[in-house]
Tab-separated table of C-alpha atoms (C1' of nucleotides) in Angstrom:
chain	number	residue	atom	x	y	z
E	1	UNK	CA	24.700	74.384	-86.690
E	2	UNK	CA	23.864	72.589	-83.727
E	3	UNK	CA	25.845	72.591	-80.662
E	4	UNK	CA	25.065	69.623	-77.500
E	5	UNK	CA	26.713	70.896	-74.486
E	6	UNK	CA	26.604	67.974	-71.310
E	7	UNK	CA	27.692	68.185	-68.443
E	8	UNK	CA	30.371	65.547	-66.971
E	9	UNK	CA	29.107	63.000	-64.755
E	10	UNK	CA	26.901	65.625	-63.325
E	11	UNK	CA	25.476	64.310	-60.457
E	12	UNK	CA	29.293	63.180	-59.380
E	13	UNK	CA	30.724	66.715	-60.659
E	14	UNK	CA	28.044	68.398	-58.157
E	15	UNK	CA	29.361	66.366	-54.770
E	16	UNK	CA	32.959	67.507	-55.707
E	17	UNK	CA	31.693	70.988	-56.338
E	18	UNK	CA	31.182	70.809	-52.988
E	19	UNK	CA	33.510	68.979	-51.303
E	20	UNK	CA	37.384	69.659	-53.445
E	21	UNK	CA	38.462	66.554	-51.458
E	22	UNK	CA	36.537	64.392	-53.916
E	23	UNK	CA	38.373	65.612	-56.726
E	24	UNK	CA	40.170	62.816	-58.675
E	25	UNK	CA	39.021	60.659	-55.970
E	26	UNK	CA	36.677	57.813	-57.438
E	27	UNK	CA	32.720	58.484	-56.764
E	28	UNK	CA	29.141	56.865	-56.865
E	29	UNK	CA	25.813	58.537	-56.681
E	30	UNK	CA	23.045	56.271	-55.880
E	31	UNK	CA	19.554	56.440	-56.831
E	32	UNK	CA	16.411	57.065	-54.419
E	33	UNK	CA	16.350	54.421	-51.986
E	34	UNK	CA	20.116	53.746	-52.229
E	35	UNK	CA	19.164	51.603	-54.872
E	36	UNK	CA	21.009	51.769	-57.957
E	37	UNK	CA	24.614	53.463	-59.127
E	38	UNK	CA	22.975	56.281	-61.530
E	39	UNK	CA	26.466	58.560	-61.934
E	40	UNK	CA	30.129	57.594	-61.661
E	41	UNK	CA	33.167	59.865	-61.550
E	42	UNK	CA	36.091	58.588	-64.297
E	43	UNK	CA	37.726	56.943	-61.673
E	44	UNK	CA	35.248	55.053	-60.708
E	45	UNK	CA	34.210	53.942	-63.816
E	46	UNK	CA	37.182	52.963	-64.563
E	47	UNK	CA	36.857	50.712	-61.847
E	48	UNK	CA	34.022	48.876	-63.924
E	49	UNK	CA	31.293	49.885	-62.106
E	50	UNK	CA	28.683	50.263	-64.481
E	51	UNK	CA	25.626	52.435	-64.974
E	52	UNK	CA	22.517	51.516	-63.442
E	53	UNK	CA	23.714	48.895	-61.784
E	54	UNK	CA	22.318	47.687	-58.153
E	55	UNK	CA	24.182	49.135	-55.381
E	56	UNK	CA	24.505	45.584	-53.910
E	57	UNK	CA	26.195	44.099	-56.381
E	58	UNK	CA	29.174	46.099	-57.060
E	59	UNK	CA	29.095	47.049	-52.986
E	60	UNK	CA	32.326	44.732	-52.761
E	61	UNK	CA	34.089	46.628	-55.518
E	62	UNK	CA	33.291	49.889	-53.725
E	63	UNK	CA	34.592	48.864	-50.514
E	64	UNK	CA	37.656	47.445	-51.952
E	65	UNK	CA	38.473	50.353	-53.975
E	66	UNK	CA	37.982	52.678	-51.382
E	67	UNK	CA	34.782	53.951	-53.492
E	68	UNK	CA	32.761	57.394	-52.347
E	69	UNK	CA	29.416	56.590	-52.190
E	70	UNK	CA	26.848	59.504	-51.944
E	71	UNK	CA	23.077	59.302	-51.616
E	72	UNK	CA	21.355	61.632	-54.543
E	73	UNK	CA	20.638	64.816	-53.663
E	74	UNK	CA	18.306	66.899	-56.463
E	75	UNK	CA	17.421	69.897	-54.403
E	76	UNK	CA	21.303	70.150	-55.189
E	77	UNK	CA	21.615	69.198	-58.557
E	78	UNK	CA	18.770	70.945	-59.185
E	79	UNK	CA	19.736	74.468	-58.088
E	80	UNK	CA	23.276	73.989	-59.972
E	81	UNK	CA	21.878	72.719	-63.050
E	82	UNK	CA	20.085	75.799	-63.403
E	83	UNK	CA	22.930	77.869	-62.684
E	84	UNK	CA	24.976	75.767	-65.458
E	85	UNK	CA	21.594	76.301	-68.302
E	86	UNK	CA	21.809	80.288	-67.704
E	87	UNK	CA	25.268	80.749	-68.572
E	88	UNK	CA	24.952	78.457	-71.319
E	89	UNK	CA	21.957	80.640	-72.471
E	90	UNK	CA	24.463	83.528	-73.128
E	91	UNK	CA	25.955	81.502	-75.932
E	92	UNK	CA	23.381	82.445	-78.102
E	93	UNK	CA	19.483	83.620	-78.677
E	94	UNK	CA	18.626	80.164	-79.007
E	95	UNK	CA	18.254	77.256	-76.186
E	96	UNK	CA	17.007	74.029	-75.152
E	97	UNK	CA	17.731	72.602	-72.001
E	98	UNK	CA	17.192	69.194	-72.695
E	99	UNK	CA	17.771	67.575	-69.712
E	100	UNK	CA	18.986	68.670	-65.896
E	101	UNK	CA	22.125	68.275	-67.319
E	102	UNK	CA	22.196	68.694	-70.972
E	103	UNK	CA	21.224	71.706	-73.329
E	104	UNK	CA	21.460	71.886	-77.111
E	105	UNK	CA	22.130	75.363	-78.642
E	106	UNK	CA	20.802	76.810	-82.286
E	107	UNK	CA	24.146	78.491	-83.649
E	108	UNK	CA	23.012	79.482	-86.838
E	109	UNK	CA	23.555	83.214	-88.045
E	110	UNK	CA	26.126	83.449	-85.356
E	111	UNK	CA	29.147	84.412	-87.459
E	112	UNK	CA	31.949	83.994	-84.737
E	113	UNK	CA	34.450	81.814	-84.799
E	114	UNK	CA	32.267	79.327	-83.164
E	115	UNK	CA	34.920	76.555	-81.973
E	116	UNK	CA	36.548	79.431	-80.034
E	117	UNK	CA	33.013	80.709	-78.871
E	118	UNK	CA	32.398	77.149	-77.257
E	119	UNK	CA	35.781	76.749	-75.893
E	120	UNK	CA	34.761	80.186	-73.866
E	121	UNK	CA	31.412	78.447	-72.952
E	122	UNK	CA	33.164	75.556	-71.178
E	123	UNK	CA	35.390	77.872	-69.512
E	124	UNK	CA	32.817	80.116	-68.159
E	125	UNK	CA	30.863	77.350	-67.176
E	126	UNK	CA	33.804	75.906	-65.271
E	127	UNK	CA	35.174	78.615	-63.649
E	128	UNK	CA	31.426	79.730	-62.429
E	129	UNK	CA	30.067	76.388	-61.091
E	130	UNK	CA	33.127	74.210	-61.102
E	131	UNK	CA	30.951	71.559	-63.426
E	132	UNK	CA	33.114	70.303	-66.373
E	133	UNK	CA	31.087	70.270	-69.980
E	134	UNK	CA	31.747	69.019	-73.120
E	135	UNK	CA	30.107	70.229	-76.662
E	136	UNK	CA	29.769	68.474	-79.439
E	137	UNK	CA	28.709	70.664	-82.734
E	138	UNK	CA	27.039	68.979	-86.074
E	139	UNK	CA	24.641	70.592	-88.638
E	140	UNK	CA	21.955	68.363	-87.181
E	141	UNK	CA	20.887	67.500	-83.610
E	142	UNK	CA	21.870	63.572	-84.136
E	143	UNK	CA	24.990	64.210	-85.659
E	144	UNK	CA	25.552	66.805	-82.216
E	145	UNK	CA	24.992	64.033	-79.803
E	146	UNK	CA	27.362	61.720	-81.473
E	147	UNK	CA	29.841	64.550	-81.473
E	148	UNK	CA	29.246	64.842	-77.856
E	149	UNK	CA	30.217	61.430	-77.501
E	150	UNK	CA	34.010	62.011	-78.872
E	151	UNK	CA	34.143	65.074	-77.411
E	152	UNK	CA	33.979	63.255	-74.091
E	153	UNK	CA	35.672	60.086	-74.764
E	154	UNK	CA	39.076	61.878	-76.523
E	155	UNK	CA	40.676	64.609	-74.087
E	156	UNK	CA	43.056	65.687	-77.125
E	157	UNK	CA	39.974	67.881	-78.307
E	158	UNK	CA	39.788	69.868	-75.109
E	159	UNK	CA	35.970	68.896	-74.480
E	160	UNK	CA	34.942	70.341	-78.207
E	161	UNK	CA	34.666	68.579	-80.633
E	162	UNK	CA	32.692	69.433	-84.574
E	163	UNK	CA	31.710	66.681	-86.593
E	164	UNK	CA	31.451	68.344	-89.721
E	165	UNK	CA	34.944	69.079	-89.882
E	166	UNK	CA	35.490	65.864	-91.125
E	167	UNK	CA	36.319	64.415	-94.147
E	168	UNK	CA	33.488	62.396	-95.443
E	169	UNK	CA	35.505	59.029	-95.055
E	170	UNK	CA	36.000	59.990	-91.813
E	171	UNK	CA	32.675	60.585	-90.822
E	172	UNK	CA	31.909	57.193	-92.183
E	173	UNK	CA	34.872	55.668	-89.878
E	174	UNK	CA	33.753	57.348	-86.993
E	175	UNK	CA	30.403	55.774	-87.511
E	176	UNK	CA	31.912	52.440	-87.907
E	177	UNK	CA	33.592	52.810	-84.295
E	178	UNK	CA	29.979	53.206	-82.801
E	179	UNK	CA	27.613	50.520	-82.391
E	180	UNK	CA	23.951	51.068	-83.799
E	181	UNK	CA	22.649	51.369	-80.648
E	182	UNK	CA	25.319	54.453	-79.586
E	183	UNK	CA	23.011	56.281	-81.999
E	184	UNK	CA	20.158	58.874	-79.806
E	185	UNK	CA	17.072	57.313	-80.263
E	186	UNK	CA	18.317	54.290	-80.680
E	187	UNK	CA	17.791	52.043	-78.008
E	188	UNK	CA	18.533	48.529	-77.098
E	189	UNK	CA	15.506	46.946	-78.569
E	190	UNK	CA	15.572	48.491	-81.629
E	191	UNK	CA	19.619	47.668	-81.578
E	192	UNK	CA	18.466	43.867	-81.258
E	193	UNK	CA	15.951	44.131	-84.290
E	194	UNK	CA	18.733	45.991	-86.448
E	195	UNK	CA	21.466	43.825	-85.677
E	196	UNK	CA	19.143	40.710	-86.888
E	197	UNK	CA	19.026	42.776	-90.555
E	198	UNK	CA	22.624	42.449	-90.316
E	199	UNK	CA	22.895	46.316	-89.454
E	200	UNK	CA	25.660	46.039	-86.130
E	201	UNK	CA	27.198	49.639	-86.468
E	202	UNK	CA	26.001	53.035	-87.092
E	203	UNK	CA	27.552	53.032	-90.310
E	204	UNK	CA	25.766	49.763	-91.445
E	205	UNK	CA	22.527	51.815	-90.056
E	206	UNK	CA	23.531	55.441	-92.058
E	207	UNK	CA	24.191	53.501	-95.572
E	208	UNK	CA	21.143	51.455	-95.387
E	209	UNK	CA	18.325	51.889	-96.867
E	210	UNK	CA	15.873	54.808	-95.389
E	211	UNK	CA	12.884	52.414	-96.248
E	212	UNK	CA	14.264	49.295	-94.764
E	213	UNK	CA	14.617	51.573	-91.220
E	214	UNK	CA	11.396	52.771	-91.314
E	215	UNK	CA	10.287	49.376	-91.799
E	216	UNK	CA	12.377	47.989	-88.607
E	217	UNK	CA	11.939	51.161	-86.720
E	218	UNK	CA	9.112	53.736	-87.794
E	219	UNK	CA	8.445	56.923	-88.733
E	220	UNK	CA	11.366	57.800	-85.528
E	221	UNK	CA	14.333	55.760	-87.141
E	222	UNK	CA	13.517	57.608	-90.781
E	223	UNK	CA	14.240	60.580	-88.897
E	224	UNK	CA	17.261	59.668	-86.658
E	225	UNK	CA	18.566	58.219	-90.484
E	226	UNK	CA	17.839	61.715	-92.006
E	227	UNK	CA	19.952	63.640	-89.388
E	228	UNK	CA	22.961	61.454	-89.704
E	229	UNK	CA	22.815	62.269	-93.339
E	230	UNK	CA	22.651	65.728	-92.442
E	231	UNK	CA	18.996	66.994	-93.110
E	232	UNK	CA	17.852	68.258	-90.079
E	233	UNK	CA	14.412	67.416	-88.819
E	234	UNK	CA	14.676	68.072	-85.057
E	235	UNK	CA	14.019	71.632	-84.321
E	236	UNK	CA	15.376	73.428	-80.947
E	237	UNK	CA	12.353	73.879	-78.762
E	238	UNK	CA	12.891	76.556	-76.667
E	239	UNK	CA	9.363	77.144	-74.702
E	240	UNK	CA	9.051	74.233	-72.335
E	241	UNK	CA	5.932	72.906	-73.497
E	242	UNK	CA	3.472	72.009	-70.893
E	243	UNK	CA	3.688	68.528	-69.305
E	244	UNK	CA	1.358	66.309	-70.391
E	245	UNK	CA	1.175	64.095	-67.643
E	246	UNK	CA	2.474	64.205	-63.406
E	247	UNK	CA	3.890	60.648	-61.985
E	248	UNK	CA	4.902	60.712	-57.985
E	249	UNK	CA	6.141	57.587	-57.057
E	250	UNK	CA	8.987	55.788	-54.490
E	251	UNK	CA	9.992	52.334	-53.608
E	252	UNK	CA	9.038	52.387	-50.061
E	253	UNK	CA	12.286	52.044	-47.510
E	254	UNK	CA	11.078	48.781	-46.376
E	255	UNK	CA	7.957	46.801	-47.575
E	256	UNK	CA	4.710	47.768	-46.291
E	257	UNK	CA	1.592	45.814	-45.909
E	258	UNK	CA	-0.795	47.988	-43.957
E	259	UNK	CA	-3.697	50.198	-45.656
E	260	UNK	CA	-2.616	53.127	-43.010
E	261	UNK	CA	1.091	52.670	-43.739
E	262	UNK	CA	0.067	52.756	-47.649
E	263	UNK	CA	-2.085	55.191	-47.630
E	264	UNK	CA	0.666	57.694	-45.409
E	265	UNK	CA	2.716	57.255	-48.241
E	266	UNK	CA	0.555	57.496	-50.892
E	267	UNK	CA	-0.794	61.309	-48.809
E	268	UNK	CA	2.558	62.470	-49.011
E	269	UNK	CA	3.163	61.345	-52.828
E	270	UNK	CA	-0.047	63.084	-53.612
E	271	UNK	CA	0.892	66.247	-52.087
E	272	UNK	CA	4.362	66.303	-53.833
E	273	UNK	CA	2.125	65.445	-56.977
E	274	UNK	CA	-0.146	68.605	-56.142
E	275	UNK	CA	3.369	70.603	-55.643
E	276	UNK	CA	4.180	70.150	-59.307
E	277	UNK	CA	0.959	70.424	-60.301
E	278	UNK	CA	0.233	73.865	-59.066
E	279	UNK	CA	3.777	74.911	-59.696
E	280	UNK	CA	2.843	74.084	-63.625
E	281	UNK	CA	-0.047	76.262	-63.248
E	282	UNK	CA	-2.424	73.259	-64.244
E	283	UNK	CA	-4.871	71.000	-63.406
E	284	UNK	CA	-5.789	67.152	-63.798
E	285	UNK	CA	-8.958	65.535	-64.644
E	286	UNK	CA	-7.787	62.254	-63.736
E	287	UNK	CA	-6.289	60.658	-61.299
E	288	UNK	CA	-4.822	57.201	-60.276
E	289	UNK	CA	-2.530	55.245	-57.778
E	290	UNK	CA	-0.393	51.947	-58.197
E	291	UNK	CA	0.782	49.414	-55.703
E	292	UNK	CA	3.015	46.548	-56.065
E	293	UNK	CA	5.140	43.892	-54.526
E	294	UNK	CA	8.834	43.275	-55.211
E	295	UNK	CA	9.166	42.486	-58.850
E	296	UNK	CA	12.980	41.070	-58.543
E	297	UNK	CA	11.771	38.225	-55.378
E	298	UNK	CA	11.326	35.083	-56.962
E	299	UNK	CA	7.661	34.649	-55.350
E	300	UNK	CA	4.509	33.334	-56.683
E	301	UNK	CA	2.420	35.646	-55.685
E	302	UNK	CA	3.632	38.798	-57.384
E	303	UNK	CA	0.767	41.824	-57.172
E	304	UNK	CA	0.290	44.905	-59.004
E	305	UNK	CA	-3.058	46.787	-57.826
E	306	UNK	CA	-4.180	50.117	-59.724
E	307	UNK	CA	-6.691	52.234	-60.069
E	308	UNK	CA	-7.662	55.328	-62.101
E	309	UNK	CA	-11.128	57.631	-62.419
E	310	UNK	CA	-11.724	60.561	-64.371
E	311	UNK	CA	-12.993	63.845	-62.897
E	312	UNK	CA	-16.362	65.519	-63.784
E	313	UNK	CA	-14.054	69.028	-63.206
E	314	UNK	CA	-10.247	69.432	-63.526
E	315	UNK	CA	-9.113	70.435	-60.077
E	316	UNK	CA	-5.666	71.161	-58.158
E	317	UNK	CA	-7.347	70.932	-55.075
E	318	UNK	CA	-5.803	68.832	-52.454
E	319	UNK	CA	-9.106	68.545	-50.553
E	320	UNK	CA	-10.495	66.563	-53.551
E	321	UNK	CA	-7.449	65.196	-54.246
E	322	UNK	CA	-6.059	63.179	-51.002
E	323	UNK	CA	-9.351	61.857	-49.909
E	324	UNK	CA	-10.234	60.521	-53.334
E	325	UNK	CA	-6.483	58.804	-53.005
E	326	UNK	CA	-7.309	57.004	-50.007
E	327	UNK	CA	-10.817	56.168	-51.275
E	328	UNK	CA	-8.809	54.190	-54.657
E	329	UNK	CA	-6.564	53.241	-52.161
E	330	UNK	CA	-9.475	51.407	-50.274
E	331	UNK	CA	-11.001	50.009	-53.353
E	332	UNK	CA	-7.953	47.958	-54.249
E	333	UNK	CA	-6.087	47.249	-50.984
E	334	UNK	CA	-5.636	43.544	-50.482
E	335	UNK	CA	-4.687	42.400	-47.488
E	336	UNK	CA	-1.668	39.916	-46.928
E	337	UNK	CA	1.007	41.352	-49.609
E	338	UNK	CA	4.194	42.958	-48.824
E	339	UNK	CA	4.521	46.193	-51.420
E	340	UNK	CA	7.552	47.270	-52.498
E	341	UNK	CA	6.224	50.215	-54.054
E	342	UNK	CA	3.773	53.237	-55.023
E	343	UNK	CA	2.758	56.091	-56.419
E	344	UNK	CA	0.165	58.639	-57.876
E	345	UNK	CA	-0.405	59.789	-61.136
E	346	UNK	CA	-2.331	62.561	-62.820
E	347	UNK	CA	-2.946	62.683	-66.485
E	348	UNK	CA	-5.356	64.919	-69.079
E	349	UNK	CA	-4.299	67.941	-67.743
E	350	UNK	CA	-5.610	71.728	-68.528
E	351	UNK	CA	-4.688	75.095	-67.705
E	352	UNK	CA	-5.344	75.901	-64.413
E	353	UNK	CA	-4.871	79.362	-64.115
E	354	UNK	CA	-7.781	79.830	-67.101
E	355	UNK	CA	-10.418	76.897	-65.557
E	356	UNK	CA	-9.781	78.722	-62.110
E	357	UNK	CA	-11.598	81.667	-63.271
E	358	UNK	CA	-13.979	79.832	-65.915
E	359	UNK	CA	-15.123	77.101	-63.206
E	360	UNK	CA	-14.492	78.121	-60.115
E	361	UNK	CA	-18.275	78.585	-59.062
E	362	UNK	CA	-18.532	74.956	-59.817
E	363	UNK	CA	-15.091	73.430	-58.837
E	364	UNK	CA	-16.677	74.831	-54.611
E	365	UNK	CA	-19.660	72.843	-56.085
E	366	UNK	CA	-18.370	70.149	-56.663
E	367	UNK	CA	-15.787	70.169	-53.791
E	368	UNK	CA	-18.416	70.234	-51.400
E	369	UNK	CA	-20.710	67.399	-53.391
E	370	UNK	CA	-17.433	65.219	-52.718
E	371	UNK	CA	-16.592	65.994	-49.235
E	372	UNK	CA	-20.286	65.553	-48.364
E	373	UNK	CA	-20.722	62.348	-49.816
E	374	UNK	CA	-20.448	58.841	-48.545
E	375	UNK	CA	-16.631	59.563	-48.653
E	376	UNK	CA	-16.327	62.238	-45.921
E	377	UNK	CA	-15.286	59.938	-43.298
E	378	UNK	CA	-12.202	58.801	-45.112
E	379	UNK	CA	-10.584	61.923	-45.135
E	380	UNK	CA	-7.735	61.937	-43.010
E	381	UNK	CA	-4.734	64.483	-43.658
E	382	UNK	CA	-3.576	63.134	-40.134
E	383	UNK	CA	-2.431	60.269	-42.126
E	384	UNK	CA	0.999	62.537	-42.993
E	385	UNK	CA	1.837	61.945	-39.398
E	386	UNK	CA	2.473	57.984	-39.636
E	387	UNK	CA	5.565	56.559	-38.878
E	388	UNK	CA	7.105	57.106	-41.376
E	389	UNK	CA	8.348	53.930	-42.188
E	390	UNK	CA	7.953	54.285	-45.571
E	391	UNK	CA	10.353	56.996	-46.255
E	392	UNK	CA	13.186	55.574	-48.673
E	393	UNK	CA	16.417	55.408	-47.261
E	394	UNK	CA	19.333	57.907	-48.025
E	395	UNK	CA	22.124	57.003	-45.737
E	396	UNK	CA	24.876	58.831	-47.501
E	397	UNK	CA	23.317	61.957	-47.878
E	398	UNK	CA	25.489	65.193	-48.451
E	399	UNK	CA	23.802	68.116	-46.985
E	400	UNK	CA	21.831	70.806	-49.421
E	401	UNK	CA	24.431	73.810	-49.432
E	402	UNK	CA	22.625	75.560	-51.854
E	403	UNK	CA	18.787	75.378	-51.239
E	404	UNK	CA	18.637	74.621	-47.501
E	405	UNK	CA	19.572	77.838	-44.736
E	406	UNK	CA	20.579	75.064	-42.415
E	407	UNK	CA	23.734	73.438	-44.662
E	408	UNK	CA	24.542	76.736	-46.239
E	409	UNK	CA	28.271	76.890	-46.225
E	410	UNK	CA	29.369	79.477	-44.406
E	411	UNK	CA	32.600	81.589	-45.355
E	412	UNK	CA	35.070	82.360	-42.783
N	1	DT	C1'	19.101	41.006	-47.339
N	2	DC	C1'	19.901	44.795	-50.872
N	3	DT	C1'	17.362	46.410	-57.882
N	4	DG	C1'	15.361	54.726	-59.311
N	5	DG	C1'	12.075	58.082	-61.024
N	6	DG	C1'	9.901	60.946	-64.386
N	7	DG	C1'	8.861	61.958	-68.705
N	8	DT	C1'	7.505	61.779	-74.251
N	9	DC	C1'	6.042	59.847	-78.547
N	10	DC	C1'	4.454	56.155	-81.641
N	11	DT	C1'	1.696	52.223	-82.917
N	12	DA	C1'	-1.623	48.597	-83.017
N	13	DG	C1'	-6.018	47.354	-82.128
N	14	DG	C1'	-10.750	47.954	-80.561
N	15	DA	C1'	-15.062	50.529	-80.719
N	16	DC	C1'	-17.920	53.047	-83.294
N	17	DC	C1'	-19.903	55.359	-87.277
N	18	DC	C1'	-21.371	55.882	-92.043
C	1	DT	C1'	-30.138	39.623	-93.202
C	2	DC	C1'	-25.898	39.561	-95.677
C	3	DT	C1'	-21.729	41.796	-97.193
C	4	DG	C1'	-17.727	45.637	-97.829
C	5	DG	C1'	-14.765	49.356	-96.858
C	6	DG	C1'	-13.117	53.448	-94.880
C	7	DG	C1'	-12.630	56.733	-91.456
C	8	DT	C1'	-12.022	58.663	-86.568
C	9	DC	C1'	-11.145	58.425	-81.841
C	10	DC	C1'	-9.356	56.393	-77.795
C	11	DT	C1'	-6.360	53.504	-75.060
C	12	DA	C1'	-2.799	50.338	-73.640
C	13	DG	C1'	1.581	49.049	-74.246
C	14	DG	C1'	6.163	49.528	-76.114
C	15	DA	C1'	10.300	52.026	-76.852
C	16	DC	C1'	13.046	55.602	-75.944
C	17	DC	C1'	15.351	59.402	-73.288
C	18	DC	C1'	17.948	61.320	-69.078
DNA sequence: TCTGGGGTCCTAGGACCC
DNA sequence: TCTGGGGTCCTAGGACCC
């Protein structure tokens, strides 16, 4: 048995954590930049304002209604996320924390009542953090997601809801109240395809053929078909596997044009690539940036510029690093464009903490055959202290009570 | 005027080899 | 020189997730 615990609007939960004035009040979070509407309280949503939507165009609704708006804030939701994930991990031996604000549990062999042992679960979590959850339980991880779903959408079950205690024609109705594309893993391309086969709800997907979905969808629609049957075939992964690949990248505050104003930016989204880098433990053997203009303006002259090289040594080392980012940065920098946005990427990446010792004798080596090359004179770590310009905007901001000494709340 | 960021996995197709 | 088939490896792009 599979349990999917989520937290409620998380990112809106976490500002009225905070601030108890917010509660039942309606509430936005906005993306980087101010940019998009990426969590909604209830209220808010029942407003209409939809997810992902540009801030923009629902600005008049949010005026009108008298809408909280709050920039995002992830040093916050960050720190209370993993607050949440450790008191869900005393639910049993056996986590995943799937997302920063979801975690499945492996309840197997646990031979408590387990509808009571979740409804304790949500009420720890609540009374610890303040952050509202909601479980959904089914034998297989698909058939816990759609659990979650109800769970969420009918308050009757007090925020747990099992799937497999239902009747068999009422799993099938309950499958013919979701669309295809409700399903996990089931996205709105895929949706499209299926609904040309004449397959519109997740019931028309379950009693279809397995063949004709692996046909339409692959080897990962056989699967998603096999869990809502009930064979399970996704397991809990509880080590956090190593990541594969590091992307740093921001829409720029306002458009820049300049190679110094790029390149400040692109110095600082190194270094915050670097950051995770070493925090992973690893290192990257390639590297590569990305520049481009607004894709939403209606203009001609649209530009994406990129660039990537591979390493003769994995390194971590931001003296290689940054100057080899302004020397791309160089190489592809066309004059005359207003970008919109950037970033840096790393990708093939090994251990670090096992090549430090194997190659570090070579990694000076080479770091020194690099800095003395033709390349020297572009190094320039002054380039941090621009103007700044870039920096994306955040104008609604709550401070960072958790993480940051200066917006600690202090008791009386 | 104003449109996020960071990941993973799968697949198709090209290059190359025997 | 022509012709055939099968296999591996790599990469770019697509689809999905939160």
């Amino acid at each position: 048995m599979f349990a999917l615990i989520d937290c409620n609007n998380f990112y809106a939960s976490c500002e009225r954590v905070f601030n108890p004035k917010l509660e039942g009040q309606p509430i936005v979070v906005l993306s980087n930049n101010d940019g998009c509407i990426i969590a909604r309280s209830n209220e808010a949503k029942a407003y209409g304002i939809s997810m992902g939507v540009p801030y923009f165009k629902v600005k008049k609704t949010i005026i009108d209604k008298s809408i909280i708006v709050r920039s995002s804030n992830y040093a916050l939701y960050g720190d209370m996320s993993s607050r949440v994930m450790k008191i869900i991990s005393e639910y049993s031996p056996s986590q995943e924390i799937y997302s920063i604000d979801e975690s499945f549990l492996n309840l197997s062999g646990i031979k408590i009542n387990l509808h009571l042992h979740m409804h304790n679960l949500r009420n720890k979590v609540k009374k610890c953090t303040g952050i509202p959850v909601s479980i959904g339980l089914g034998n297989t991880k698909v058939k816990a997601k759609i659990a979650n779903k109800i769970a969420k959408k009918y308050h009757s079950f007090g925020g747990v809801f099992n799937i497999d205690d239902l009747a068999h024609n009422r799993y099938c109705k309950l499958l013919q109240s979701l669309e295809v594309s409700d399903v996990w893993g089931i996205g709105r391309k895929s949706g499209i395809k299926l609904n040309k086969s004449s397959i519109q709800t997740a019931f028309d997907f379950y009693k279809s053929d397995i063949g004709i979905i692996e046909t339409i969808m692959g080897v990962n629609g056989a699967r998603i078909h096999k869990e809502m049957h009930g064979y399970s075939c996704m397991e809990i992964e509880e080590v956090m596997s190593a990541k594969k690949q590091i992307v740093s990248s921001r829409s720029f505050g306002v458009d820049l044009s300049s190679y110094d104003e790029i390149n400040e930016a692109l110095t600082i989204l190194a270094r915050r690539a670097i950051t995770k880098l070493n925090k992973e433990n690893q290192m990257t053997e390639s590297l590569g940036i990305f520049i481009y203009t607004n894709p939403f303006r209606k203009q001609i002259n649209q530009k994406t510029l990129s660039k990537s090289i591979g390493l003769l040594q994995p390194t971590s080392n931001e003296e290689i690093i940054i100057p080899l980012i302004s020397i791309m940065l160089r190489e592809i920098y066309e004059v005359g464009h207003n970008f919109y946005k950037g970033g840096v990427f790393m990708s093939n990446l090994t251990n670090g903490l096992y090549q430090e010792d194997l190659f570090l004798e070579q990694k000076n080596i080479q770091k020194n055959a690099v800095l003395d090359s033709k390349y020297k004179k572009f190094i320039k770590f002054g380039s941090e202290l621009g103007s700044q310009k870039w920096l994306p905007k955040s104008n609604f901001r709550s401070n960072r009570y958790t993480t940051n000494w200066n917006e600690l709340i202090i008791a009386n």
